[in-house]
mmCIF file of C-alpha atoms in Angstrom:
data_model
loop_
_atom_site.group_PDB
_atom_site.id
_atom_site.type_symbol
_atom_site.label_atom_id
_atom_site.label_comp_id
_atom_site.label_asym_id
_atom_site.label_seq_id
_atom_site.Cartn_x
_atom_site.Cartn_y
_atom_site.Cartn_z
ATOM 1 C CA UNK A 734 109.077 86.756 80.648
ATOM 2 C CA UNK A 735 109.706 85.048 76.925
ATOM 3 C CA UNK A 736 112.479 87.515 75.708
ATOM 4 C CA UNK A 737 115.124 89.841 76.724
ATOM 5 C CA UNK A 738 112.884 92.969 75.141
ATOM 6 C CA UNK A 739 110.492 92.071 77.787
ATOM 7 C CA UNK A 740 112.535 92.247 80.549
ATOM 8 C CA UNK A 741 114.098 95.293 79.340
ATOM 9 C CA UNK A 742 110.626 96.958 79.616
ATOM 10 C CA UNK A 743 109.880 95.457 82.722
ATOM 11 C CA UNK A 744 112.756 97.209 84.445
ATOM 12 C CA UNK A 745 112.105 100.376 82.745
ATOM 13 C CA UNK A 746 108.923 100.797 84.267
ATOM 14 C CA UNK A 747 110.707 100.429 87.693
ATOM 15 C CA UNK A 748 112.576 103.827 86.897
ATOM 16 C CA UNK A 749 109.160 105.758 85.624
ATOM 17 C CA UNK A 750 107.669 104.858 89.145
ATOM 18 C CA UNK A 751 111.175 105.883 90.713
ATOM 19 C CA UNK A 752 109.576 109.430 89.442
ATOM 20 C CA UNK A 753 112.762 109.718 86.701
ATOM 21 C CA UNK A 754 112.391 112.654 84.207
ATOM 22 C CA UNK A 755 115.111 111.242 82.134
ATOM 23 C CA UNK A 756 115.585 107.561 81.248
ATOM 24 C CA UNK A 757 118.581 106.520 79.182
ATOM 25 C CA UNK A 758 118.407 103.330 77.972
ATOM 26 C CA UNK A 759 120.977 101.570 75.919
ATOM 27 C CA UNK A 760 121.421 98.192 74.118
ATOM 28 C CA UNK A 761 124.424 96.720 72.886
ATOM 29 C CA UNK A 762 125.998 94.162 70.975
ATOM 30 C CA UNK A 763 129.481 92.850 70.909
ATOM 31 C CA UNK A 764 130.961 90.475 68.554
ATOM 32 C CA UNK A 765 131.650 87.941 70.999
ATOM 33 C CA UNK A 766 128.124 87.066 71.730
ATOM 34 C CA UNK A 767 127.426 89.468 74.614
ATOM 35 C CA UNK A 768 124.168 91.122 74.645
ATOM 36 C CA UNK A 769 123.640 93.985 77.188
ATOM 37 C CA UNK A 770 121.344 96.542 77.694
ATOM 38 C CA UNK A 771 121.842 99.582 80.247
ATOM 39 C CA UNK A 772 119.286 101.743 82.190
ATOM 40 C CA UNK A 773 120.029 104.946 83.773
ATOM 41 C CA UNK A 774 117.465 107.067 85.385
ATOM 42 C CA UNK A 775 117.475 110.340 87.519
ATOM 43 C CA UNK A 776 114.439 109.152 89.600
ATOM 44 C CA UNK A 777 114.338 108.510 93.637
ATOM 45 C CA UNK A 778 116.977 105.981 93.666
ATOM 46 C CA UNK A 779 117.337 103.945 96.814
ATOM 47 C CA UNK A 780 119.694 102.995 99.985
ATOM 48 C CA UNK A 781 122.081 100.434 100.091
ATOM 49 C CA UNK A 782 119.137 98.214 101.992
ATOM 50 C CA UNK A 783 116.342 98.905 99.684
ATOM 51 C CA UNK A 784 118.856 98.098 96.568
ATOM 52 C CA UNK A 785 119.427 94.557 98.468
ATOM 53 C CA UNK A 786 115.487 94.109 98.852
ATOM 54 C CA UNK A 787 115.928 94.823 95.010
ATOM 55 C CA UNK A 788 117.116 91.954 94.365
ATOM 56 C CA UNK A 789 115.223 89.702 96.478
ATOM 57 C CA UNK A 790 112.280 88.308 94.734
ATOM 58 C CA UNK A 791 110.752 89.023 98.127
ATOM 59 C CA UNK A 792 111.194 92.648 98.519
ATOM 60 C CA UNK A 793 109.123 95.004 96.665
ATOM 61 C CA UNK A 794 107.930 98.867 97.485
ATOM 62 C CA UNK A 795 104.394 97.865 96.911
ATOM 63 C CA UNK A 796 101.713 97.399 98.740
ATOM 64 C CA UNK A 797 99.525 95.358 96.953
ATOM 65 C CA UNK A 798 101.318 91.908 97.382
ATOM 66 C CA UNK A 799 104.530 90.939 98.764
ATOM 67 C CA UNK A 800 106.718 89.775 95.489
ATOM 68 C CA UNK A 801 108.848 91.914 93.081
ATOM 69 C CA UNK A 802 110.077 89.593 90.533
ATOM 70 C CA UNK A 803 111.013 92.438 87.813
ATOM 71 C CA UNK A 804 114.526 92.032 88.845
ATOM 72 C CA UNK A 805 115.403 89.200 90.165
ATOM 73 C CA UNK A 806 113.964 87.456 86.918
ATOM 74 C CA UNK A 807 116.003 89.676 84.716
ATOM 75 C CA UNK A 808 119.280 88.994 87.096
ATOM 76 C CA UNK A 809 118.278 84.771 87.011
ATOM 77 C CA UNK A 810 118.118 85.274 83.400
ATOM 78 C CA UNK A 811 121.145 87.268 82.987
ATOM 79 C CA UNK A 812 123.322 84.816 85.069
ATOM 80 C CA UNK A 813 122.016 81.914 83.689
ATOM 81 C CA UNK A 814 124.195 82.692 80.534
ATOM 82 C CA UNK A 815 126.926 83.147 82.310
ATOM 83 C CA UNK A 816 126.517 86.855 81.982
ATOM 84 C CA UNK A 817 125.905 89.573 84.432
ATOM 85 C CA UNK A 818 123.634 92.333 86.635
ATOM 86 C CA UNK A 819 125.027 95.531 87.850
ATOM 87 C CA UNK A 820 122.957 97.360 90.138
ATOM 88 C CA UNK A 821 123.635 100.707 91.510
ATOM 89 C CA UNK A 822 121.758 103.469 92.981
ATOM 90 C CA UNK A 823 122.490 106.707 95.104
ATOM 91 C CA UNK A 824 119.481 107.744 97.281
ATOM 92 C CA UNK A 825 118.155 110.997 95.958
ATOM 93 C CA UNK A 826 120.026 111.110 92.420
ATOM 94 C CA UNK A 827 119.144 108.146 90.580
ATOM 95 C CA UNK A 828 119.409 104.006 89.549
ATOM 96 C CA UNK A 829 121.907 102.438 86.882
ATOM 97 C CA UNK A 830 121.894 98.936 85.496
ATOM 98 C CA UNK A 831 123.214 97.004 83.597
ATOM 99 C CA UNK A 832 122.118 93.612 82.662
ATOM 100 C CA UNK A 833 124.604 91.329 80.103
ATOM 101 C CA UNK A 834 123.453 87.955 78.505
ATOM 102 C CA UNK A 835 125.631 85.636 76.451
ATOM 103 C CA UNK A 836 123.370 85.063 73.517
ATOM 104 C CA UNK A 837 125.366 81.943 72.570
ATOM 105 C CA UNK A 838 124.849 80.016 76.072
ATOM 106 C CA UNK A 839 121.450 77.538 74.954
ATOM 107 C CA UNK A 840 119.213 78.900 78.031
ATOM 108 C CA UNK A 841 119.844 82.851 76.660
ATOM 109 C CA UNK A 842 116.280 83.912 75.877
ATOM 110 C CA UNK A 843 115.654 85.294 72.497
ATOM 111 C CA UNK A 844 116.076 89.074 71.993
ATOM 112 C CA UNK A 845 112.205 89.445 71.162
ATOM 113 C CA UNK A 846 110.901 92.341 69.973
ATOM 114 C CA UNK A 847 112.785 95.301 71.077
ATOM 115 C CA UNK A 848 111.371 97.837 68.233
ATOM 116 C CA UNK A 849 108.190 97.322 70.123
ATOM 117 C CA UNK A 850 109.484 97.613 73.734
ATOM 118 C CA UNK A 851 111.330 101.063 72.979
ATOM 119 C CA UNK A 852 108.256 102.285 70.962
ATOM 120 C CA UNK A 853 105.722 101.724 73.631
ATOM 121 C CA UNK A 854 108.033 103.018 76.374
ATOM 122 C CA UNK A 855 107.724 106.395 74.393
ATOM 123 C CA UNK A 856 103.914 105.850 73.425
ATOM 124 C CA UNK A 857 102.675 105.302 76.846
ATOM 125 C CA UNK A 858 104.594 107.980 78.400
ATOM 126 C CA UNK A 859 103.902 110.971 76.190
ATOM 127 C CA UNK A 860 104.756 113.586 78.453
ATOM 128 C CA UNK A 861 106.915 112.527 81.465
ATOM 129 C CA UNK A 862 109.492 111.219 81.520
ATOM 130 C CA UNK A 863 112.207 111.716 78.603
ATOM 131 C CA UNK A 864 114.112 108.768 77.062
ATOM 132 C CA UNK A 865 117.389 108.641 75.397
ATOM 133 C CA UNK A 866 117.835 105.509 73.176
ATOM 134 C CA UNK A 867 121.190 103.900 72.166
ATOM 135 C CA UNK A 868 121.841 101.061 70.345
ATOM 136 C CA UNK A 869 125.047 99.580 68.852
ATOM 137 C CA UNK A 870 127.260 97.230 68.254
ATOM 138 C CA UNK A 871 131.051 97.360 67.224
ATOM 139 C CA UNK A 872 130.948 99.871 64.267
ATOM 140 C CA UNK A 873 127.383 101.389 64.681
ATOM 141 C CA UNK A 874 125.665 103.684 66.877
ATOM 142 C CA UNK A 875 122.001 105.219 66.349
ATOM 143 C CA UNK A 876 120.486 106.912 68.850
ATOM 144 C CA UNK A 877 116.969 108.891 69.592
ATOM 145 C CA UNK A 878 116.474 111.627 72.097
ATOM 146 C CA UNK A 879 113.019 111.946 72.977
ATOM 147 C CA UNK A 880 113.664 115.673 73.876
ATOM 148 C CA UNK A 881 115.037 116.898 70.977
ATOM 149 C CA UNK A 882 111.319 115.310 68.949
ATOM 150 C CA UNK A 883 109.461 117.192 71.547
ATOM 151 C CA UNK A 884 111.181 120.217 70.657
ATOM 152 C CA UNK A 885 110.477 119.870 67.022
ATOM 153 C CA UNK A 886 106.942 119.126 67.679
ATOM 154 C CA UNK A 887 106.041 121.610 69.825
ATOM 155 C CA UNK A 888 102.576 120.847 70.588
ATOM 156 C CA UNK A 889 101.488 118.273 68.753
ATOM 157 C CA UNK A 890 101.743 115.149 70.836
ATOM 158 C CA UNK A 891 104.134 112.444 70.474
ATOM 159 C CA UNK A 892 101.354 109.842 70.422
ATOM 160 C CA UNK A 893 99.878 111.659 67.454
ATOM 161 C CA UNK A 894 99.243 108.667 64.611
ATOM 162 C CA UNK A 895 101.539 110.623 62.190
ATOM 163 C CA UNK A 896 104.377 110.878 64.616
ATOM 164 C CA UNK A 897 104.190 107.039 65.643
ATOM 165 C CA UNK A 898 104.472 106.325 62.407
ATOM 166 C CA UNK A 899 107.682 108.347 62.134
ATOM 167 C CA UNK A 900 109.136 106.828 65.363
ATOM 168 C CA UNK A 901 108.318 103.121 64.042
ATOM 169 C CA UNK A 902 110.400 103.461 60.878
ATOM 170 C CA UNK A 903 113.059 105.410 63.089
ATOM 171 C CA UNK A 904 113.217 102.809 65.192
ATOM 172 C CA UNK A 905 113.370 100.065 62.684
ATOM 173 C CA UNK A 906 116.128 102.000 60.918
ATOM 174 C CA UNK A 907 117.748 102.413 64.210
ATOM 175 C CA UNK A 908 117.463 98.776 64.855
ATOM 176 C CA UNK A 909 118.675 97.506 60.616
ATOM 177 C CA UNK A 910 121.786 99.644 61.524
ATOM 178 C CA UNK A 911 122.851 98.260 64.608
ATOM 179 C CA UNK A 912 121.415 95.288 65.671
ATOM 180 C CA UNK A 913 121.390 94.009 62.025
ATOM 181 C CA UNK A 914 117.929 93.424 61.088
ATOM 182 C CA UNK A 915 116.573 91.296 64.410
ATOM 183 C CA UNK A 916 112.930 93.355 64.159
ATOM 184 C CA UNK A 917 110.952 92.294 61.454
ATOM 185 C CA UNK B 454 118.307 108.552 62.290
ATOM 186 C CA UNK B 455 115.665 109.594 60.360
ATOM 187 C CA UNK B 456 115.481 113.883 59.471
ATOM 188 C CA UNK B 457 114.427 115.933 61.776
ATOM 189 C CA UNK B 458 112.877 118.070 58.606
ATOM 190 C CA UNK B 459 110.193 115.662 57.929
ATOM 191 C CA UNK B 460 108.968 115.448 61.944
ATOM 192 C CA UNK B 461 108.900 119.153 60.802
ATOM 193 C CA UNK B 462 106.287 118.156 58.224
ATOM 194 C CA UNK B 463 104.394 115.905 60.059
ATOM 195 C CA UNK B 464 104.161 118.553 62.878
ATOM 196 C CA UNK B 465 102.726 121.549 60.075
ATOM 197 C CA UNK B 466 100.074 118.607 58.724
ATOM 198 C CA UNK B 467 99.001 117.758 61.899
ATOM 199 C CA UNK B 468 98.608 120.982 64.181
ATOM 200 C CA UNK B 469 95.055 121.825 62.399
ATOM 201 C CA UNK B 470 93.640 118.579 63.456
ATOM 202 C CA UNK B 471 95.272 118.842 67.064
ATOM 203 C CA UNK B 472 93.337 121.975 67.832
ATOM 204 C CA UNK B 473 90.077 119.926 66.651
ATOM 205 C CA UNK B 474 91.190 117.032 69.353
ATOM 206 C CA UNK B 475 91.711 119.926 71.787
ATOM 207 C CA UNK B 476 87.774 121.117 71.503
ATOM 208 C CA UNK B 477 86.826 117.434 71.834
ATOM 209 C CA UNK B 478 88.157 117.269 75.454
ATOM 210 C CA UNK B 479 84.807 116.261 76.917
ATOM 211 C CA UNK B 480 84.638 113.064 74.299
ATOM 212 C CA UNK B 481 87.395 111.814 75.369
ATOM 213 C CA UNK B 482 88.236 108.086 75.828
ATOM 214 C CA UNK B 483 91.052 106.047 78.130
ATOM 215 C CA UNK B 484 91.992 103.124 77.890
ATOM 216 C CA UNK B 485 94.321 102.385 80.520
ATOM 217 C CA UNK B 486 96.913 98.947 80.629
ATOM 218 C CA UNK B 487 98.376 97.113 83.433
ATOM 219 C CA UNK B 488 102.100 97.002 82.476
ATOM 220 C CA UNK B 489 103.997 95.671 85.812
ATOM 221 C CA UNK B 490 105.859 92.576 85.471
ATOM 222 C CA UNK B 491 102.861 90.311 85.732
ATOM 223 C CA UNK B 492 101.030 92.104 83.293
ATOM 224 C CA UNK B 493 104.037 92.488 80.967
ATOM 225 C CA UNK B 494 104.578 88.779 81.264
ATOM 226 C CA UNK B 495 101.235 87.663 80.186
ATOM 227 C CA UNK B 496 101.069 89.793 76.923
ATOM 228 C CA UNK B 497 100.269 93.135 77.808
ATOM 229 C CA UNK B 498 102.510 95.010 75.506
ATOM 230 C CA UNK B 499 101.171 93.747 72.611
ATOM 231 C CA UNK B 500 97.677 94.497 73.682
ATOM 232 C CA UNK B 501 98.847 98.014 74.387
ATOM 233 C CA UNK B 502 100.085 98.423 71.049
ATOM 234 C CA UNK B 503 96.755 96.678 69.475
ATOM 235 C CA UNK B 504 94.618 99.178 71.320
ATOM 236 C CA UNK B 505 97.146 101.822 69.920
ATOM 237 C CA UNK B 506 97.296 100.783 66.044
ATOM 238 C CA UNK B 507 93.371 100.016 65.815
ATOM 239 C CA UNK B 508 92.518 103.443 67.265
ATOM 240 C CA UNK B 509 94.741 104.884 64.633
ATOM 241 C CA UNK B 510 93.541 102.498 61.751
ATOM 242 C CA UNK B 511 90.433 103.775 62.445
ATOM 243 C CA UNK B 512 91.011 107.275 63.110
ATOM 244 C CA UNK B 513 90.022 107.530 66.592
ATOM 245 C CA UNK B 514 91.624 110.679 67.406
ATOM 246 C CA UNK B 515 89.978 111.032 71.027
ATOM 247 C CA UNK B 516 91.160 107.270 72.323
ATOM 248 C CA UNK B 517 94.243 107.893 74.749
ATOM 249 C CA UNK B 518 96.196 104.993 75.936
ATOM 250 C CA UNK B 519 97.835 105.053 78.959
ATOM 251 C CA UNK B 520 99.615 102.121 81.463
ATOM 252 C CA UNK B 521 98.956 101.771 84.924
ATOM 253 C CA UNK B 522 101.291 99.153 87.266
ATOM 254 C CA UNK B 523 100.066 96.156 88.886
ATOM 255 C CA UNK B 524 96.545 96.092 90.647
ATOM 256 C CA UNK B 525 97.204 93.134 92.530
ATOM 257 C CA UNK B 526 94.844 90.591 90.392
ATOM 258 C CA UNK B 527 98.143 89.369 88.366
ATOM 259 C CA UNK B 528 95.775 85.658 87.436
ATOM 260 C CA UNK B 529 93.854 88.281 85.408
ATOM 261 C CA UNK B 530 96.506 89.990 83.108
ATOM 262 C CA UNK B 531 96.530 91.158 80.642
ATOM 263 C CA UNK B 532 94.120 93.590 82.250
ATOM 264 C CA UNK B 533 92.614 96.783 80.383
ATOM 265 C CA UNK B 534 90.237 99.455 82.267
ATOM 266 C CA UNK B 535 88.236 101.244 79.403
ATOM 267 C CA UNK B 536 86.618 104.885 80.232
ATOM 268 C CA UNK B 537 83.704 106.456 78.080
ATOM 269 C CA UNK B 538 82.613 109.601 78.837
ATOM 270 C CA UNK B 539 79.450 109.357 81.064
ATOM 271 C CA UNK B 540 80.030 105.460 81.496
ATOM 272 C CA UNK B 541 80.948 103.310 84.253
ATOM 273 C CA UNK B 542 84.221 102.384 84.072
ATOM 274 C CA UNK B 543 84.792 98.386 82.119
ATOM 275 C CA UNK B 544 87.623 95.977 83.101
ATOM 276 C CA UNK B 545 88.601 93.964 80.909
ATOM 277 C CA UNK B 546 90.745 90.751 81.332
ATOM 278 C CA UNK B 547 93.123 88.121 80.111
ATOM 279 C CA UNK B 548 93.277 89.973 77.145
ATOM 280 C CA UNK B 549 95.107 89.287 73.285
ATOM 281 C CA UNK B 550 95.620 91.245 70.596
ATOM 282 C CA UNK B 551 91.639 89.776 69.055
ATOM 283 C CA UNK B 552 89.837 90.679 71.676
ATOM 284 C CA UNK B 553 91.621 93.924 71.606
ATOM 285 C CA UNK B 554 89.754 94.277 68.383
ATOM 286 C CA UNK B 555 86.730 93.550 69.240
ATOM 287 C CA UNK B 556 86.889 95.817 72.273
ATOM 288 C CA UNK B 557 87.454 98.895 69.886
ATOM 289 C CA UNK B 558 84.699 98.168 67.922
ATOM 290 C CA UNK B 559 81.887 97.268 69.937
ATOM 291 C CA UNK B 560 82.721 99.084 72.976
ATOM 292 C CA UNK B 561 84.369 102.385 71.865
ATOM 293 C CA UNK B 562 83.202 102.917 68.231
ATOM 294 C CA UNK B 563 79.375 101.294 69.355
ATOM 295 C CA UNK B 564 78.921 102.250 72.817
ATOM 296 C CA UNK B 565 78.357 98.708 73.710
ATOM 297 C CA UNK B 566 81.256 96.991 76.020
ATOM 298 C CA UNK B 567 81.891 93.663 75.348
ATOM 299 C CA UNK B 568 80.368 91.875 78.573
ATOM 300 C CA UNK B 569 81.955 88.370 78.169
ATOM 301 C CA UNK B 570 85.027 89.745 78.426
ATOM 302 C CA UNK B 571 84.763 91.788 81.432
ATOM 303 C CA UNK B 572 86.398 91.317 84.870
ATOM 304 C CA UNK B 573 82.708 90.318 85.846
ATOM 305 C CA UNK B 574 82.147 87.523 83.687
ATOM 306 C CA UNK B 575 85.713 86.069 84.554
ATOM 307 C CA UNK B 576 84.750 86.178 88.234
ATOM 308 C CA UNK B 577 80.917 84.366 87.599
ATOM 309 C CA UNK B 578 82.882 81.897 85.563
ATOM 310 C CA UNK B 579 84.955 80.866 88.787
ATOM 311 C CA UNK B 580 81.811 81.243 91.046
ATOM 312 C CA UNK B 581 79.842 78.306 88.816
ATOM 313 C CA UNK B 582 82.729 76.164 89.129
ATOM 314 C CA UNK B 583 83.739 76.825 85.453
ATOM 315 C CA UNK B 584 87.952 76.727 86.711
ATOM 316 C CA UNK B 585 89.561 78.972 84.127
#
């Protein structure tokens, strides 16, 4: 993983196989140099063991091989800053985390290209499930509720060309008014 | 945020050609991309979004792109499987954002997939001794 955007999709795709209808995700900025995102889903969730296997880069639900490195990347990444990684699920009702990075520690990994994380997140899961997306920093909040576009759109398809195009400027707005211009 | 009203317009504009896409069920295409970690690492969202933007640039309206997780060949990411109606399914590997290109064009505009750039031709490349 090259950037923080990556990992931040990485670990959403962990909550769309937990079966989540809703996703929230959330990014923030603080003044101090903290960089954080937060994922919240209403999916499977897991036990107290299975949230240790986690965050073992040798536990993983699959079957197909025996590493899961989505997390334990993120976490190594996270903590290499000197930041953090929350991790917290409830069997049955859902997963939260919360990953923070100190973007003024040298080995903090460039934010990347979040416009085009968020935007594929909603692209490549048209119909199930539903994302909320926050971002902000101190003074600024924008945020996009995949729900309320559905509603609006009734059946036309949120992948349609014309509506992508709508989300990408949304998005970029989103992104000029919190983040302060990091897309290009 | 952006209004709400002009989704509104974009929704009137575009219902007439949704119920056109709707008939054309039979025609349609997938294009499905490996997006687990591995596949994330080596570049996959960007291919994603390439297959995405060139269907739309050229107006492919019965193209659907959809993500799959990992498969379990992670060497070969990024990793694309490409379904034409009435056609074998192509897989496509170690993928960018050019190939991607060339993909749409030959294989789903022309009808011809793009052989050196199938799973296949990776695999023959290892089997003559060709380490890639």
């Amino acid at each position: 993983m090259r950037d923080l955007s990556l990992h931040l999709m990485d670990l959403v795709q962990n909550s769309i196989t937990a079966g989540a209808a809703l996703i929230k995700v959330s990014v923030f900025q603080k003044d101090d140099g903290l960089l954080g995102f937060m994922i919240e889903d209403d999916g499977c969730g897991m036990d107290e063991e299975t949230r240790e296997k986690a965050l073992s880069p040798f536990g993983t639900s699959r079957t197909t091989r025996k590493v899961g490195l989505g997390i334990p990347l993120t976490r190594e990444h996270a903590l290499i800053t000197g930041g953090s990684f929350d991790l917290e699920s409830k069997k049955g009702q859902g997963t939260s985390l919360q990953a923070v990075f100190n973007t003024r520690h040298i080995d903090c990994q460039p934010l990347g290209n979040l416009g085009e994380t968020l935007l594929t997140l909603i692209l490549a899961n048209p119909d199930t499930p539903d994302f909320v997306m926050t971002l902000s920093s101190e003074g600024a909040q924008e945020s996009l509720d995949t729900r309320q576009i559905k509603e609006v759109l009734g059946e036309v398809p949120i992948n349609d060309p014309a509506v992508v195009t709508w989300l990408m400027e949304n998005i970029n707005e989103m992104l000029n008014q919190t983040l302060g211009g990091v897309e290009k | 945020m952006k209004s709400i009203s002009e989704l509104e317009q974009i929704r009137k504009a575009t219902l007439e050609r949704i119920n056109l896409r709707r008939e054309d069920k039979e025609n349609e295409v997938r294009v499905v991309v490996g997006m687990a970690t591995c596949g994330i690492a080596a570049g996959a969202r960007p291919v994603m979004m390439a297959f995405m933007t060139e269907a739309n640039r050229r107006g492919l309206s019965q193209v659907t792109v959809s993500q799959t997780g990992c498969i379990g060949m992670c060497r070969y990411e990024p990793m694309a499987d490409v379904y034409l109606p009435g056609q074998e399914k192509v897989t496509y590997v170690n993928l960018d954002e050019e190939k991607v290109r060339r993909i749409v064009l030959d294989h789903i505009v022309n009808g011809r997939p793009v052989a050196e750039f199938t799973i296949a031709s990776a695999q023959n490349e290892i089997n003559r001794g060709n380490k890639k």
